[in-house]
Amino acid sequence: MMALVTGGAGFIGSHLADALVANGRRVRVLDDLLPQAHPTGEPRFVPKEAEFIHGDVRDPGTVDAALEDVDVVFHLAAMVGNGQSMFDIRRYTDVNVMGTATLMEAIATRAKKPSRVVVSSSMVVYGDGAYACAEHGALDSADRPKERLERRQWEPVCPLCGAEVSPIATLETHPLRPTSTYGTSKRAQEELALVLGRAYAVPTVALRYLNTYGSRQALSNPYTGVAAIMASRLLNGRAPTIFEDGLQLRDFTHVSDVVRANLAAASAPEPAWYEAFNVGTGRSVRIHEVAEALARGLCVDIRPAITGQFRQGDIRHCFADVSKAERLLGFRATVGFADGARELVAWARGETPIDRSDEANEELRARGMLS
Ligand code: UD1
């Protein structure tokens, strides 16, 4: 039997395909090699032992063929940038939601169904992370009105008393209030997979990744995650651009841990089925620390530029409560940020990325999505 990895030529998917091959699994990759993430057009990270289908996850015939003899599906094919999703609204919704709908319909239609689906979701389904108010305790939501951002007051406030609030670990029960098209599409992906998995008795698990980083990030994609954008700028001799004040917290989770979480979800027993899990470290790093760690690792003496600008759709802080994944998946992240950043840097040194982040930011500014 085969494991199918949709998006298996990408950053996380290719590491997962490698791990499956190393575990002796037969692997099939379905990937459309989106030029934004694959500028050379080659599936250069797909292991040679894997069968490769160059195709679109929205195409029912392609997906049905890809499911032949498959027992486990890892669904990672998706568009992944918050910023870009604020203007490329139809495409993000189409690829992510229709791609998942196509996959689940193909599974529903097949006589011989896979025995497991693991769907890649994201902390973006929450929107902003969880906060507590000194006076009112843990809150369901905190406000970040645009007027405060324009005054460079970055911290969210308590909706009850208006005082600034402090970030706390985000649990899976936190209300889902995405702040971007990317977030709404990930929420729909997750819900489609879990609802239809249950209806057709195909055990399905959703993994909400915190900020994944590591080798093979799409360094030349200006709408990718912050660690890759900063590495690309530094390799081009430019200062990383920091939005807000650089004190934002994120739970940077190394790609090798994300792979292990996928493998755990593929074999987890019943209490984990039809559930969503945070996949994070439970620890947090400030965004300016990312720029500094990468500059140190790349041995370049370039300080980040703190701009005080802000992007629509960005959240302030988010780090995971990881107890549910520990309890039901037996998964615990093992790679700390210092080691993970070293791995990213060791790989990035051998790359020659094109840095298009200034153009991308101009595009956001022209559309009113960066102020
Ligand atoms: C990221 C990923 C998202 C993933 C989520 C959870 C991207 C674009 N975002 O979301 O796919 O689902 O983690 O795993 O891949 N920033 C700068 N300078 C820059 C770029 C960003 O200061 O050049 C700041 C942002 O304003 C934000 C923080 O860095 O405060 C993180 O940004 P980013 O990596 O884009 O995305 P997340 O929203 O954390």
PDB file of C-alpha atoms and ligand atoms in Angstrom, residues 79-84 92 121-124 144 182 186 208-212 217 222-227 229-230 233 240-244 246 248-252 279 287-288 305 307 309-311 313-316 357 361, ligand 1:
ATOM      1  CA  MET A  79      -1.286  28.181  -1.010  1.00  0.00           C
ATOM      2  CA  VAL A  80       0.315  29.425   2.213  1.00  0.00           C
ATOM      3  CA  GLY A  81       0.806  33.191   2.576  1.00  0.00           C
ATOM      4  CA  ASN A  82      -1.338  35.390   4.818  1.00  0.00           C
ATOM      5  CA  GLY A  83      -0.275  38.641   3.106  1.00  0.00           C
ATOM      6  CA  GLN A  84      -0.845  37.471  -0.461  1.00  0.00           C
ATOM      7  CA  TYR A  92      -6.452  31.026  -2.163  1.00  0.00           C
ATOM      8  CA  SER A 121      -4.037  22.975   8.997  1.00  0.00           C
ATOM      9  CA  SER A 122      -2.514  25.983  10.706  1.00  0.00           C
ATOM     10  CA  MET A 123      -2.694  28.198  13.748  1.00  0.00           C
ATOM     11  CA  VAL A 124      -4.068  30.817  11.343  1.00  0.00           C
ATOM     12  CA  ARG A 144      -6.471  45.153  17.989  1.00  0.00           C
ATOM     13  CA  TYR A 182      -5.615  32.151   4.094  1.00  0.00           C
ATOM     14  CA  LYS A 186      -7.432  26.660   6.270  1.00  0.00           C
ATOM     15  CA  ARG A 208      -2.580  22.969  13.177  1.00  0.00           C
ATOM     16  CA  TYR A 209       1.036  23.905  12.560  1.00  0.00           C
ATOM     17  CA  LEU A 210       2.578  26.815  14.359  1.00  0.00           C
ATOM     18  CA  ASN A 211       5.339  28.599  12.387  1.00  0.00           C
ATOM     19  CA  THR A 212       7.210  25.876  10.542  1.00  0.00           C
ATOM     20  CA  GLN A 217      11.693  26.752   2.585  1.00  0.00           C
ATOM     21  CA  PRO A 222       8.345  36.773  -1.159  1.00  0.00           C
ATOM     22  CA  TYR A 223       5.025  35.748   0.402  1.00  0.00           C
ATOM     23  CA  THR A 224       6.435  32.837   2.383  1.00  0.00           C
ATOM     24  CA  GLY A 225       7.161  32.657   6.128  1.00  0.00           C
ATOM     25  CA  VAL A 226       9.249  35.266   7.909  1.00  0.00           C
ATOM     26  CA  ALA A 227      12.347  33.085   8.539  1.00  0.00           C
ATOM     27  CA  ILE A 229      12.143  35.969   3.789  1.00  0.00           C
ATOM     28  CA  MET A 230      14.750  37.161   6.273  1.00  0.00           C
ATOM     29  CA  ARG A 233      17.328  39.193   2.370  1.00  0.00           C
ATOM     30  CA  PRO A 240      15.563  42.054   7.107  1.00  0.00           C
ATOM     31  CA  THR A 241      12.450  44.221   7.310  1.00  0.00           C
ATOM     32  CA  ILE A 242      10.579  43.958  10.593  1.00  0.00           C
ATOM     33  CA  PHE A 243       6.913  44.921  10.792  1.00  0.00           C
ATOM     34  CA  GLU A 244       5.459  46.426  13.976  1.00  0.00           C
ATOM     35  CA  GLY A 246       9.733  43.050  16.314  1.00  0.00           C
ATOM     36  CA  GLN A 248       5.711  39.718  18.197  1.00  0.00           C
ATOM     37  CA  LEU A 249       5.865  36.171  19.565  1.00  0.00           C
ATOM     38  CA  ARG A 250       5.684  33.068  17.391  1.00  0.00           C
ATOM     39  CA  ASP A 251       6.125  29.385  18.181  1.00  0.00           C
ATOM     40  CA  PHE A 252       8.807  28.406  15.646  1.00  0.00           C
ATOM     41  CA  VAL A 279       1.750  21.152  16.388  1.00  0.00           C
ATOM     42  CA  ILE A 287      10.470  38.157  15.499  1.00  0.00           C
ATOM     43  CA  HIS A 288      13.537  40.401  15.931  1.00  0.00           C
ATOM     44  CA  ALA A 305      15.294  47.376  10.032  1.00  0.00           C
ATOM     45  CA  THR A 307       9.819  49.736  10.281  1.00  0.00           C
ATOM     46  CA  GLN A 309       4.679  49.363   9.540  1.00  0.00           C
ATOM     47  CA  PHE A 310       1.950  46.753   9.844  1.00  0.00           C
ATOM     48  CA  ARG A 311       0.208  44.284   7.541  1.00  0.00           C
ATOM     49  CA  GLY A 313      -4.264  40.113   8.517  1.00  0.00           C
ATOM     50  CA  ASP A 314      -1.213  39.772  10.768  1.00  0.00           C
ATOM     51  CA  ILE A 315      -1.814  38.651  14.307  1.00  0.00           C
ATOM     52  CA  ARG A 316       0.213  39.882  17.286  1.00  0.00           C
ATOM     53  CA  SER A 357      10.257  41.028  -0.791  1.00  0.00           C
ATOM     54  CA  ASN A 361       5.630  44.805   0.130  1.00  0.00           C
TER      55      ASN A 361
HETATM   56  C1  UD1 B   1       2.956  31.641   9.325  1.00  0.00           C
HETATM   57  C2  UD1 B   1       2.894  31.191   7.889  1.00  0.00           C
HETATM   58  C3  UD1 B   1       1.629  30.441   7.622  1.00  0.00           C
HETATM   59  C4  UD1 B   1       1.447  29.338   8.612  1.00  0.00           C
HETATM   60  C5  UD1 B   1       1.510  29.916  10.000  1.00  0.00           C
HETATM   61  C6  UD1 B   1       1.373  28.844  11.025  1.00  0.00           C
HETATM   62  C7  UD1 B   1       3.576  32.330   5.861  1.00  0.00           C
HETATM   63  C8  UD1 B   1       3.515  33.560   5.066  1.00  0.00           C
HETATM   64  N1  UD1 B   1       2.925  32.347   7.020  1.00  0.00           N
HETATM   65  O1  UD1 B   1       2.003  32.656   9.592  1.00  0.00           O
HETATM   66  O2  UD1 B   1       1.644  29.879   6.318  1.00  0.00           O
HETATM   67  O3  UD1 B   1       0.217  28.688   8.389  1.00  0.00           O
HETATM   68  O4  UD1 B   1       2.761  30.563  10.163  1.00  0.00           O
HETATM   69  O5  UD1 B   1       2.228  27.825  10.747  1.00  0.00           O
HETATM   70  O6  UD1 B   1       4.196  31.365   5.490  1.00  0.00           O
HETATM   71  N2  UD1 B   1       7.214  39.701   9.445  1.00  0.00           N
HETATM   72  C9  UD1 B   1       8.206  40.656   9.451  1.00  0.00           C
HETATM   73  N3  UD1 B   1       8.964  40.821   8.327  1.00  0.00           N
HETATM   74  C10 UD1 B   1       8.763  40.090   7.197  1.00  0.00           C
HETATM   75  C11 UD1 B   1       7.731  39.113   7.192  1.00  0.00           C
HETATM   76  C12 UD1 B   1       6.985  38.955   8.334  1.00  0.00           C
HETATM   77  O7  UD1 B   1       8.412  41.346  10.448  1.00  0.00           O
HETATM   78  O8  UD1 B   1       9.489  40.297   6.223  1.00  0.00           O
HETATM   79  C13 UD1 B   1       6.430  39.500  10.692  1.00  0.00           C
HETATM   80  C14 UD1 B   1       4.935  39.543  10.474  1.00  0.00           C
HETATM   81  O9  UD1 B   1       4.447  40.856  10.524  1.00  0.00           O
HETATM   82  C15 UD1 B   1       4.442  38.684  11.627  1.00  0.00           C
HETATM   83  C16 UD1 B   1       5.575  37.663  11.822  1.00  0.00           C
HETATM   84  O10 UD1 B   1       6.711  38.214  11.185  1.00  0.00           O
HETATM   85  O11 UD1 B   1       4.318  39.468  12.789  1.00  0.00           O
HETATM   86  C17 UD1 B   1       5.286  36.309  11.234  1.00  0.00           C
HETATM   87  O12 UD1 B   1       4.875  36.472   9.909  1.00  0.00           O
HETATM   88  P1  UD1 B   1       4.671  35.295   8.849  1.00  0.00           P
HETATM   89  O13 UD1 B   1       5.806  34.350   8.850  1.00  0.00           O
HETATM   90  O14 UD1 B   1       4.314  35.941   7.554  1.00  0.00           O
HETATM   91  O15 UD1 B   1       3.370  34.573   9.243  1.00  0.00           O
HETATM   92  P2  UD1 B   1       2.402  34.039  10.310  1.00  0.00           P
HETATM   93  O16 UD1 B   1       1.198  34.887  10.293  1.00  0.00           O
HETATM   94  O17 UD1 B   1       3.070  33.865  11.624  1.00  0.00           O
END
